[in-house]
Amino acid sequence: MKTGVVALSGCWDSGLTTILDVLRTADAARPRVDRNIPPLETLTVATCLDPVHTAGGLTVPVDRTIDDCAADTDVDLLVVPALAAQSPAMMVDALMREETQAVRATLRLWAAEGRDLAAACTGTFVLAEAGLLDHRHATTSWWLSDIFRHRYPAVELDMSRMVVLDGNIATAGAAFAHIDLAMSLVARVSPALARETASALLIDERPAESVNAVTHYLSDHDQLDPGHVVRRQARRYQGIHCPLQAAGARRR
């Protein structure tokens, strides 16, 4: 599987690097699992070959333009990581940038050929703005769900799952859901490889501070329904520790 990860100026650093790190770790783990598993090659793609500057100031080299990816048949999947928008207004501004509009135009051509797409967090807005999620089930970042519903009423928004697969398009939730999305992509290639990758990157018996932080946050924001805290935490924890769950998502 050859994956092009779309790097837009001002993208969320961890979103971009998480997708790249998980897929590259999975490829390195192939010999330990089964040498017959096909390689997982990753490319960083952008609107031009100039290095891309992330929101945090990282300079990311570009392997190939997105137009070249669309013209070639060797790239199997394009993934759009999150844009670093800190408010609904910033999200709209990011969508209106010339660079983002150019990416949307290419994504439409890509989708017209029935080729696979994926996006996480605010990257889902790029797909939705291009009309590629209309009449599909999809998810997005929880704190932008209201504006997403208002802006894209034709999308069947599902906020109950961390990764939603509908046909050839996968979408994932908020920033840390880049891990869930990447793990679901690995599981498409090989569930055994996904388990090996998870053991290298995700599974640890030591208590995780991130889980405690999520618990406290949900407790503060779900006071009317304490049981909802448990359900939301369980879904998130499942997404981290059972990355193969997404591989069984229904195609529609």
PDB file of C-alpha atoms in Angstrom:
ATOM      1  CA  MET A   1       0.000   0.000   0.000  1.00  0.00           C
ATOM      2  CA  LYS A   2       1.403   3.352  -1.031  1.00  0.00           C
ATOM      3  CA  THR A   3      -0.057   6.270   0.930  1.00  0.00           C
ATOM      4  CA  GLY A   4       0.235   9.962   0.194  1.00  0.00           C
ATOM      5  CA  VAL A   5      -0.068  12.111   3.321  1.00  0.00           C
ATOM      6  CA  VAL A   6      -1.200  15.609   2.395  1.00  0.00           C
ATOM      7  CA  ALA A   7       0.842  18.365   4.052  1.00  0.00           C
ATOM      8  CA  LEU A   8      -0.918  21.742   4.012  1.00  0.00           C
ATOM      9  CA  SER A   9       0.763  24.897   5.278  1.00  0.00           C
ATOM     10  CA  GLY A  10      -0.089  25.418   8.917  1.00  0.00           C
ATOM     11  CA  CYS A  11      -1.154  21.813   9.413  1.00  0.00           C
ATOM     12  CA  TRP A  12      -1.265  20.293  12.886  1.00  0.00           C
ATOM     13  CA  ASP A  13       2.227  18.944  13.513  1.00  0.00           C
ATOM     14  CA  SER A  14       1.279  15.828  15.452  1.00  0.00           C
ATOM     15  CA  GLY A  15      -1.476  14.911  13.013  1.00  0.00           C
ATOM     16  CA  LEU A  16       0.911  14.804  10.071  1.00  0.00           C
ATOM     17  CA  THR A  17       3.750  13.108  11.920  1.00  0.00           C
ATOM     18  CA  THR A  18       1.494  10.562  13.642  1.00  0.00           C
ATOM     19  CA  ILE A  19       0.197   9.233  10.330  1.00  0.00           C
ATOM     20  CA  LEU A  20       3.735   9.024   8.965  1.00  0.00           C
ATOM     21  CA  ASP A  21       5.186   7.440  12.121  1.00  0.00           C
ATOM     22  CA  VAL A  22       2.510   4.750  12.471  1.00  0.00           C
ATOM     23  CA  LEU A  23       2.670   3.704   8.820  1.00  0.00           C
ATOM     24  CA  ARG A  24       6.472   3.686   8.769  1.00  0.00           C
ATOM     25  CA  THR A  25       6.625   1.711  12.013  1.00  0.00           C
ATOM     26  CA  ALA A  26       4.227  -0.809  10.530  1.00  0.00           C
ATOM     27  CA  ASP A  27       6.377  -1.171   7.430  1.00  0.00           C
ATOM     28  CA  ALA A  28       9.472  -1.741   9.575  1.00  0.00           C
ATOM     29  CA  ALA A  29       7.597  -4.420  11.524  1.00  0.00           C
ATOM     30  CA  ARG A  30       6.653  -6.448   8.429  1.00  0.00           C
ATOM     31  CA  PRO A  31       9.689  -8.810   8.565  1.00  0.00           C
ATOM     32  CA  ARG A  32       8.823  -9.725  12.163  1.00  0.00           C
ATOM     33  CA  VAL A  33       5.263 -10.650  11.229  1.00  0.00           C
ATOM     34  CA  ASP A  34       5.223 -11.992   7.677  1.00  0.00           C
ATOM     35  CA  ARG A  35       7.627 -11.129   4.886  1.00  0.00           C
ATOM     36  CA  ASN A  36       4.827 -11.707   2.401  1.00  0.00           C
ATOM     37  CA  ILE A  37       2.886  -8.675   3.660  1.00  0.00           C
ATOM     38  CA  PRO A  38       3.121  -6.015   0.967  1.00  0.00           C
ATOM     39  CA  PRO A  39       5.225  -2.924   1.797  1.00  0.00           C
ATOM     40  CA  LEU A  40       3.609   0.157   3.332  1.00  0.00           C
ATOM     41  CA  GLU A  41       5.221   3.077   1.540  1.00  0.00           C
ATOM     42  CA  THR A  42       4.478   6.631   2.601  1.00  0.00           C
ATOM     43  CA  LEU A  43       4.913   9.872   0.690  1.00  0.00           C
ATOM     44  CA  THR A  44       4.505  13.429   1.878  1.00  0.00           C
ATOM     45  CA  VAL A  45       2.523  15.291  -0.761  1.00  0.00           C
ATOM     46  CA  ALA A  46       1.614  18.944  -1.235  1.00  0.00           C
ATOM     47  CA  THR A  47       0.515  21.369  -3.915  1.00  0.00           C
ATOM     48  CA  CYS A  48       4.144  21.978  -4.935  1.00  0.00           C
ATOM     49  CA  LEU A  49       7.572  20.564  -4.118  1.00  0.00           C
ATOM     50  CA  ASP A  50       8.565  23.437  -1.822  1.00  0.00           C
ATOM     51  CA  PRO A  51       8.931  22.399   1.840  1.00  0.00           C
ATOM     52  CA  VAL A  52       5.792  22.857   3.924  1.00  0.00           C
ATOM     53  CA  HIS A  53       5.826  24.747   7.222  1.00  0.00           C
ATOM     54  CA  THR A  54       3.567  23.351   9.926  1.00  0.00           C
ATOM     55  CA  ALA A  55       1.699  25.331  12.568  1.00  0.00           C
ATOM     56  CA  GLY A  56       4.454  24.584  15.079  1.00  0.00           C
ATOM     57  CA  GLY A  57       7.255  25.655  12.768  1.00  0.00           C
ATOM     58  CA  LEU A  58       8.446  22.298  11.470  1.00  0.00           C
ATOM     59  CA  THR A  59       9.792  22.273   7.914  1.00  0.00           C
ATOM     60  CA  VAL A  60       8.504  19.215   6.072  1.00  0.00           C
ATOM     61  CA  PRO A  61      10.134  18.036   2.823  1.00  0.00           C
ATOM     62  CA  VAL A  62       7.714  17.123   0.057  1.00  0.00           C
ATOM     63  CA  ASP A  63       8.153  13.889  -1.911  1.00  0.00           C
ATOM     64  CA  ARG A  64       5.598  14.471  -4.637  1.00  0.00           C
ATOM     65  CA  THR A  65       2.917  16.951  -5.672  1.00  0.00           C
ATOM     66  CA  ILE A  66      -0.681  15.970  -5.129  1.00  0.00           C
ATOM     67  CA  ASP A  67      -1.390  16.485  -8.819  1.00  0.00           C
ATOM     68  CA  ASP A  68       1.329  13.979  -9.691  1.00  0.00           C
ATOM     69  CA  CYS A  69      -0.237  11.512  -7.252  1.00  0.00           C
ATOM     70  CA  ALA A  70      -3.598  11.927  -8.938  1.00  0.00           C
ATOM     71  CA  ALA A  71      -2.027  11.374 -12.349  1.00  0.00           C
ATOM     72  CA  ASP A  72      -0.150   8.249 -11.250  1.00  0.00           C
ATOM     73  CA  THR A  73      -1.784   4.934 -10.469  1.00  0.00           C
ATOM     74  CA  ASP A  74       0.844   3.716  -7.996  1.00  0.00           C
ATOM     75  CA  VAL A  75      -0.534   5.726  -5.057  1.00  0.00           C
ATOM     76  CA  ASP A  76      -3.369   3.835  -3.384  1.00  0.00           C
ATOM     77  CA  LEU A  77      -4.573   6.258  -0.749  1.00  0.00           C
ATOM     78  CA  LEU A  78      -4.499   9.952   0.141  1.00  0.00           C
ATOM     79  CA  VAL A  79      -4.781  11.008   3.790  1.00  0.00           C
ATOM     80  CA  VAL A  80      -5.596  14.561   4.916  1.00  0.00           C
ATOM     81  CA  PRO A  81      -4.364  15.263   8.470  1.00  0.00           C
ATOM     82  CA  ALA A  82      -5.700  18.070  10.634  1.00  0.00           C
ATOM     83  CA  LEU A  83      -5.374  21.775   9.957  1.00  0.00           C
ATOM     84  CA  ALA A  84      -4.372  23.777  13.034  1.00  0.00           C
ATOM     85  CA  ALA A  85      -7.618  25.737  13.367  1.00  0.00           C
ATOM     86  CA  GLN A  86      -8.331  26.839  16.925  1.00  0.00           C
ATOM     87  CA  SER A  87     -11.863  28.144  16.332  1.00  0.00           C
ATOM     88  CA  PRO A  88     -14.717  27.718  13.837  1.00  0.00           C
ATOM     89  CA  ALA A  89     -13.776  31.034  12.215  1.00  0.00           C
ATOM     90  CA  MET A  90     -10.172  29.903  11.775  1.00  0.00           C
ATOM     91  CA  MET A  91     -11.452  26.657  10.294  1.00  0.00           C
ATOM     92  CA  VAL A  92     -13.414  28.528   7.639  1.00  0.00           C
ATOM     93  CA  ASP A  93     -10.425  30.774   6.902  1.00  0.00           C
ATOM     94  CA  ALA A  94      -8.215  27.716   6.400  1.00  0.00           C
ATOM     95  CA  LEU A  95     -10.724  26.217   3.981  1.00  0.00           C
ATOM     96  CA  MET A  96     -10.772  29.390   1.907  1.00  0.00           C
ATOM     97  CA  ARG A  97      -6.996  29.517   1.405  1.00  0.00           C
ATOM     98  CA  GLU A  98      -5.884  29.111  -2.204  1.00  0.00           C
ATOM     99  CA  GLU A  99      -3.704  26.140  -1.267  1.00  0.00           C
ATOM    100  CA  THR A 100      -6.615  24.312   0.367  1.00  0.00           C
ATOM    101  CA  GLN A 101      -8.877  25.027  -2.582  1.00  0.00           C
ATOM    102  CA  ALA A 102      -6.272  23.540  -4.935  1.00  0.00           C
ATOM    103  CA  VAL A 103      -6.090  20.382  -2.807  1.00  0.00           C
ATOM    104  CA  ARG A 104      -9.887  20.087  -2.832  1.00  0.00           C
ATOM    105  CA  ALA A 105      -9.956  20.285  -6.616  1.00  0.00           C
ATOM    106  CA  THR A 106      -7.464  17.429  -6.889  1.00  0.00           C
ATOM    107  CA  LEU A 107      -9.309  15.375  -4.284  1.00  0.00           C
ATOM    108  CA  ARG A 108     -12.475  15.627  -6.377  1.00  0.00           C
ATOM    109  CA  LEU A 109     -10.632  14.194  -9.370  1.00  0.00           C
ATOM    110  CA  TRP A 110      -9.151  11.488  -7.147  1.00  0.00           C
ATOM    111  CA  ALA A 111     -12.548  10.548  -5.738  1.00  0.00           C
ATOM    112  CA  ALA A 112     -14.158  10.537  -9.180  1.00  0.00           C
ATOM    113  CA  GLU A 113     -11.913   7.573 -10.012  1.00  0.00           C
ATOM    114  CA  GLY A 114     -13.092   5.710  -6.923  1.00  0.00           C
ATOM    115  CA  ARG A 115      -9.716   5.852  -5.192  1.00  0.00           C
ATOM    116  CA  ASP A 116      -9.354   5.618  -1.412  1.00  0.00           C
ATOM    117  CA  LEU A 117      -9.364   8.705   0.818  1.00  0.00           C
ATOM    118  CA  ALA A 118      -9.009   9.315   4.537  1.00  0.00           C
ATOM    119  CA  ALA A 119      -8.970  12.307   6.875  1.00  0.00           C
ATOM    120  CA  ALA A 120      -8.872  13.016  10.591  1.00  0.00           C
ATOM    121  CA  CYS A 121      -9.949  15.832  12.888  1.00  0.00           C
ATOM    122  CA  THR A 122     -10.223  19.145  11.006  1.00  0.00           C
ATOM    123  CA  GLY A 123      -8.907  17.428   7.887  1.00  0.00           C
ATOM    124  CA  THR A 124     -12.417  15.985   7.498  1.00  0.00           C
ATOM    125  CA  PHE A 125     -13.606  19.506   6.667  1.00  0.00           C
ATOM    126  CA  VAL A 126     -11.419  19.485   3.557  1.00  0.00           C
ATOM    127  CA  LEU A 127     -13.209  16.383   2.267  1.00  0.00           C
ATOM    128  CA  ALA A 128     -16.631  17.724   3.245  1.00  0.00           C
ATOM    129  CA  GLU A 129     -15.985  21.118   1.647  1.00  0.00           C
ATOM    130  CA  ALA A 130     -15.162  19.286  -1.589  1.00  0.00           C
ATOM    131  CA  GLY A 131     -18.548  17.549  -1.417  1.00  0.00           C
ATOM    132  CA  LEU A 132     -16.933  14.150  -1.044  1.00  0.00           C
ATOM    133  CA  LEU A 133     -18.792  13.235   2.153  1.00  0.00           C
ATOM    134  CA  ASP A 134     -22.278  14.122   0.931  1.00  0.00           C
ATOM    135  CA  HIS A 135     -24.753  11.291   1.615  1.00  0.00           C
ATOM    136  CA  ARG A 136     -22.034   9.331   3.412  1.00  0.00           C
ATOM    137  CA  HIS A 137     -21.518   8.452   7.045  1.00  0.00           C
ATOM    138  CA  ALA A 138     -18.549  10.338   8.494  1.00  0.00           C
ATOM    139  CA  THR A 139     -17.173  11.704  11.738  1.00  0.00           C
ATOM    140  CA  THR A 140     -15.122  14.730  12.745  1.00  0.00           C
ATOM    141  CA  SER A 141     -13.607  16.512  15.740  1.00  0.00           C
ATOM    142  CA  TRP A 142     -16.114  16.607  18.606  1.00  0.00           C
ATOM    143  CA  TRP A 143     -15.707  20.337  19.311  1.00  0.00           C
ATOM    144  CA  LEU A 144     -16.499  21.261  15.716  1.00  0.00           C
ATOM    145  CA  SER A 145     -19.464  18.923  15.255  1.00  0.00           C
ATOM    146  CA  ASP A 146     -22.035  21.738  15.390  1.00  0.00           C
ATOM    147  CA  ILE A 147     -20.437  23.831  12.664  1.00  0.00           C
ATOM    148  CA  PHE A 148     -19.827  20.666  10.641  1.00  0.00           C
ATOM    149  CA  ARG A 149     -23.529  19.780  10.753  1.00  0.00           C
ATOM    150  CA  HIS A 150     -24.520  23.347   9.870  1.00  0.00           C
ATOM    151  CA  ARG A 151     -22.055  23.685   7.005  1.00  0.00           C
ATOM    152  CA  TYR A 152     -22.503  20.170   5.566  1.00  0.00           C
ATOM    153  CA  PRO A 153     -26.114  19.084   6.138  1.00  0.00           C
ATOM    154  CA  ALA A 154     -25.878  16.387   3.449  1.00  0.00           C
ATOM    155  CA  VAL A 155     -23.299  14.445   5.496  1.00  0.00           C
ATOM    156  CA  GLU A 156     -24.555  11.710   7.832  1.00  0.00           C
ATOM    157  CA  LEU A 157     -22.456  12.746  10.827  1.00  0.00           C
ATOM    158  CA  ASP A 158     -21.728   9.916  13.261  1.00  0.00           C
ATOM    159  CA  MET A 159     -20.162  11.125  16.497  1.00  0.00           C
ATOM    160  CA  SER A 160     -20.442   7.742  18.218  1.00  0.00           C
ATOM    161  CA  ARG A 161     -17.375   6.169  16.564  1.00  0.00           C
ATOM    162  CA  MET A 162     -13.739   7.231  16.442  1.00  0.00           C
ATOM    163  CA  VAL A 163     -13.208   5.937  12.890  1.00  0.00           C
ATOM    164  CA  VAL A 164     -16.013   5.744  10.335  1.00  0.00           C
ATOM    165  CA  LEU A 165     -15.526   3.891   7.064  1.00  0.00           C
ATOM    166  CA  ASP A 166     -18.102   4.459   4.335  1.00  0.00           C
ATOM    167  CA  GLY A 167     -17.216   2.948   0.992  1.00  0.00           C
ATOM    168  CA  ASN A 168     -13.726   4.067   0.042  1.00  0.00           C
ATOM    169  CA  ILE A 169     -13.564   7.034   2.458  1.00  0.00           C
ATOM    170  CA  ALA A 170     -12.491   6.838   6.107  1.00  0.00           C
ATOM    171  CA  THR A 171     -12.846   9.689   8.586  1.00  0.00           C
ATOM    172  CA  ALA A 172     -11.664   9.979  12.182  1.00  0.00           C
ATOM    173  CA  GLY A 173     -12.335  12.187  15.206  1.00  0.00           C
ATOM    174  CA  ALA A 174     -10.255  14.732  17.101  1.00  0.00           C
ATOM    175  CA  ALA A 175      -6.480  15.199  17.119  1.00  0.00           C
ATOM    176  CA  PHE A 176      -5.415  11.972  18.852  1.00  0.00           C
ATOM    177  CA  ALA A 177      -7.710  10.035  16.495  1.00  0.00           C
ATOM    178  CA  HIS A 178      -4.924  10.237  13.914  1.00  0.00           C
ATOM    179  CA  ILE A 179      -3.552   7.189  15.747  1.00  0.00           C
ATOM    180  CA  ASP A 180      -6.852   5.337  15.397  1.00  0.00           C
ATOM    181  CA  LEU A 181      -7.075   6.225  11.720  1.00  0.00           C
ATOM    182  CA  ALA A 182      -3.509   5.151  10.985  1.00  0.00           C
ATOM    183  CA  MET A 183      -3.987   1.876  12.867  1.00  0.00           C
ATOM    184  CA  SER A 184      -7.152   1.154  10.891  1.00  0.00           C
ATOM    185  CA  LEU A 185      -5.186   1.652   7.663  1.00  0.00           C
ATOM    186  CA  VAL A 186      -2.537  -0.809   8.827  1.00  0.00           C
ATOM    187  CA  ALA A 187      -5.250  -3.308   9.755  1.00  0.00           C
ATOM    188  CA  ARG A 188      -6.544  -3.176   6.189  1.00  0.00           C
ATOM    189  CA  VAL A 189      -3.212  -4.589   5.056  1.00  0.00           C
ATOM    190  CA  SER A 190      -2.824  -7.134   7.843  1.00  0.00           C
ATOM    191  CA  PRO A 191      -4.539  -7.487  11.239  1.00  0.00           C
ATOM    192  CA  ALA A 192      -1.437  -9.285  12.521  1.00  0.00           C
ATOM    193  CA  LEU A 193       0.750  -6.388  11.437  1.00  0.00           C
ATOM    194  CA  ALA A 194      -1.606  -3.962  13.161  1.00  0.00           C
ATOM    195  CA  ARG A 195      -1.264  -5.924  16.398  1.00  0.00           C
ATOM    196  CA  GLU A 196       2.529  -5.863  16.129  1.00  0.00           C
ATOM    197  CA  THR A 197       2.491  -2.130  15.413  1.00  0.00           C
ATOM    198  CA  ALA A 198       0.180  -1.516  18.359  1.00  0.00           C
ATOM    199  CA  SER A 199       2.496  -3.430  20.658  1.00  0.00           C
ATOM    200  CA  ALA A 200       5.384  -1.231  19.556  1.00  0.00           C
ATOM    201  CA  LEU A 201       3.566   2.106  19.756  1.00  0.00           C
ATOM    202  CA  LEU A 202       0.420   1.941  21.834  1.00  0.00           C
ATOM    203  CA  ILE A 203       0.002  -0.826  24.357  1.00  0.00           C
ATOM    204  CA  ASP A 204       1.626  -0.306  27.737  1.00  0.00           C
ATOM    205  CA  GLU A 205       0.586  -1.652  31.144  1.00  0.00           C
ATOM    206  CA  ARG A 206       1.698   1.509  32.932  1.00  0.00           C
ATOM    207  CA  PRO A 207      -1.014   4.067  33.859  1.00  0.00           C
ATOM    208  CA  ALA A 208      -1.382   6.739  31.180  1.00  0.00           C
ATOM    209  CA  GLU A 209      -1.751  10.372  32.199  1.00  0.00           C
ATOM    210  CA  SER A 210      -3.726  11.046  29.020  1.00  0.00           C
ATOM    211  CA  VAL A 211      -6.446   8.660  30.207  1.00  0.00           C
ATOM    212  CA  ASN A 212      -6.647  10.464  33.556  1.00  0.00           C
ATOM    213  CA  ALA A 213      -6.907  13.812  31.790  1.00  0.00           C
ATOM    214  CA  VAL A 214      -9.751  12.544  29.606  1.00  0.00           C
ATOM    215  CA  THR A 215     -11.586  11.174  32.640  1.00  0.00           C
ATOM    216  CA  HIS A 216     -11.383  14.498  34.511  1.00  0.00           C
ATOM    217  CA  TYR A 217     -12.444  16.460  31.436  1.00  0.00           C
ATOM    218  CA  LEU A 218     -15.471  14.265  30.764  1.00  0.00           C
ATOM    219  CA  SER A 219     -16.453  14.362  34.436  1.00  0.00           C
ATOM    220  CA  ASP A 220     -16.481  18.162  34.348  1.00  0.00           C
ATOM    221  CA  HIS A 221     -18.443  18.369  31.100  1.00  0.00           C
ATOM    222  CA  ASP A 222     -20.950  15.531  31.536  1.00  0.00           C
ATOM    223  CA  GLN A 223     -22.353  16.279  34.980  1.00  0.00           C
ATOM    224  CA  LEU A 224     -25.965  15.688  33.896  1.00  0.00           C
ATOM    225  CA  ASP A 225     -25.219  12.138  32.757  1.00  0.00           C
ATOM    226  CA  PRO A 226     -22.388  10.486  34.716  1.00  0.00           C
ATOM    227  CA  GLY A 227     -22.899   7.252  32.792  1.00  0.00           C
ATOM    228  CA  HIS A 228     -22.041   9.108  29.610  1.00  0.00           C
ATOM    229  CA  VAL A 229     -18.556   9.651  31.027  1.00  0.00           C
ATOM    230  CA  VAL A 230     -17.985   5.922  31.223  1.00  0.00           C
ATOM    231  CA  ARG A 231     -19.376   5.280  27.760  1.00  0.00           C
ATOM    232  CA  ARG A 232     -17.293   7.982  26.086  1.00  0.00           C
ATOM    233  CA  GLN A 233     -14.158   6.936  27.941  1.00  0.00           C
ATOM    234  CA  ALA A 234     -14.733   3.312  26.987  1.00  0.00           C
ATOM    235  CA  ARG A 235     -15.099   4.205  23.323  1.00  0.00           C
ATOM    236  CA  ARG A 236     -11.900   6.227  23.356  1.00  0.00           C
ATOM    237  CA  TYR A 237     -10.001   3.564  25.290  1.00  0.00           C
ATOM    238  CA  GLN A 238     -11.245   0.925  22.864  1.00  0.00           C
ATOM    239  CA  GLY A 239      -9.939   3.010  19.998  1.00  0.00           C
ATOM    240  CA  ILE A 240      -6.459   3.081  21.544  1.00  0.00           C
ATOM    241  CA  HIS A 241      -6.134  -0.461  22.813  1.00  0.00           C
ATOM    242  CA  CYS A 242      -8.233  -2.276  20.218  1.00  0.00           C
ATOM    243  CA  PRO A 243      -7.043  -0.679  16.978  1.00  0.00           C
ATOM    244  CA  LEU A 244      -8.443  -3.551  14.925  1.00  0.00           C
ATOM    245  CA  GLN A 245     -11.977  -2.465  15.786  1.00  0.00           C
ATOM    246  CA  ALA A 246     -11.879  -0.007  12.915  1.00  0.00           C
ATOM    247  CA  ALA A 247     -10.901  -2.744  10.496  1.00  0.00           C
ATOM    248  CA  GLY A 248     -14.294  -4.309  11.023  1.00  0.00           C
ATOM    249  CA  ALA A 249     -16.168  -1.089  10.256  1.00  0.00           C
ATOM    250  CA  ARG A 250     -18.923  -1.625   7.746  1.00  0.00           C
ATOM    251  CA  ARG A 251     -18.470  -0.491   4.194  1.00  0.00           C
ATOM    252  CA  ARG A 252     -21.622   1.103   2.851  1.00  0.00           C
TER     253      ARG A 252
END
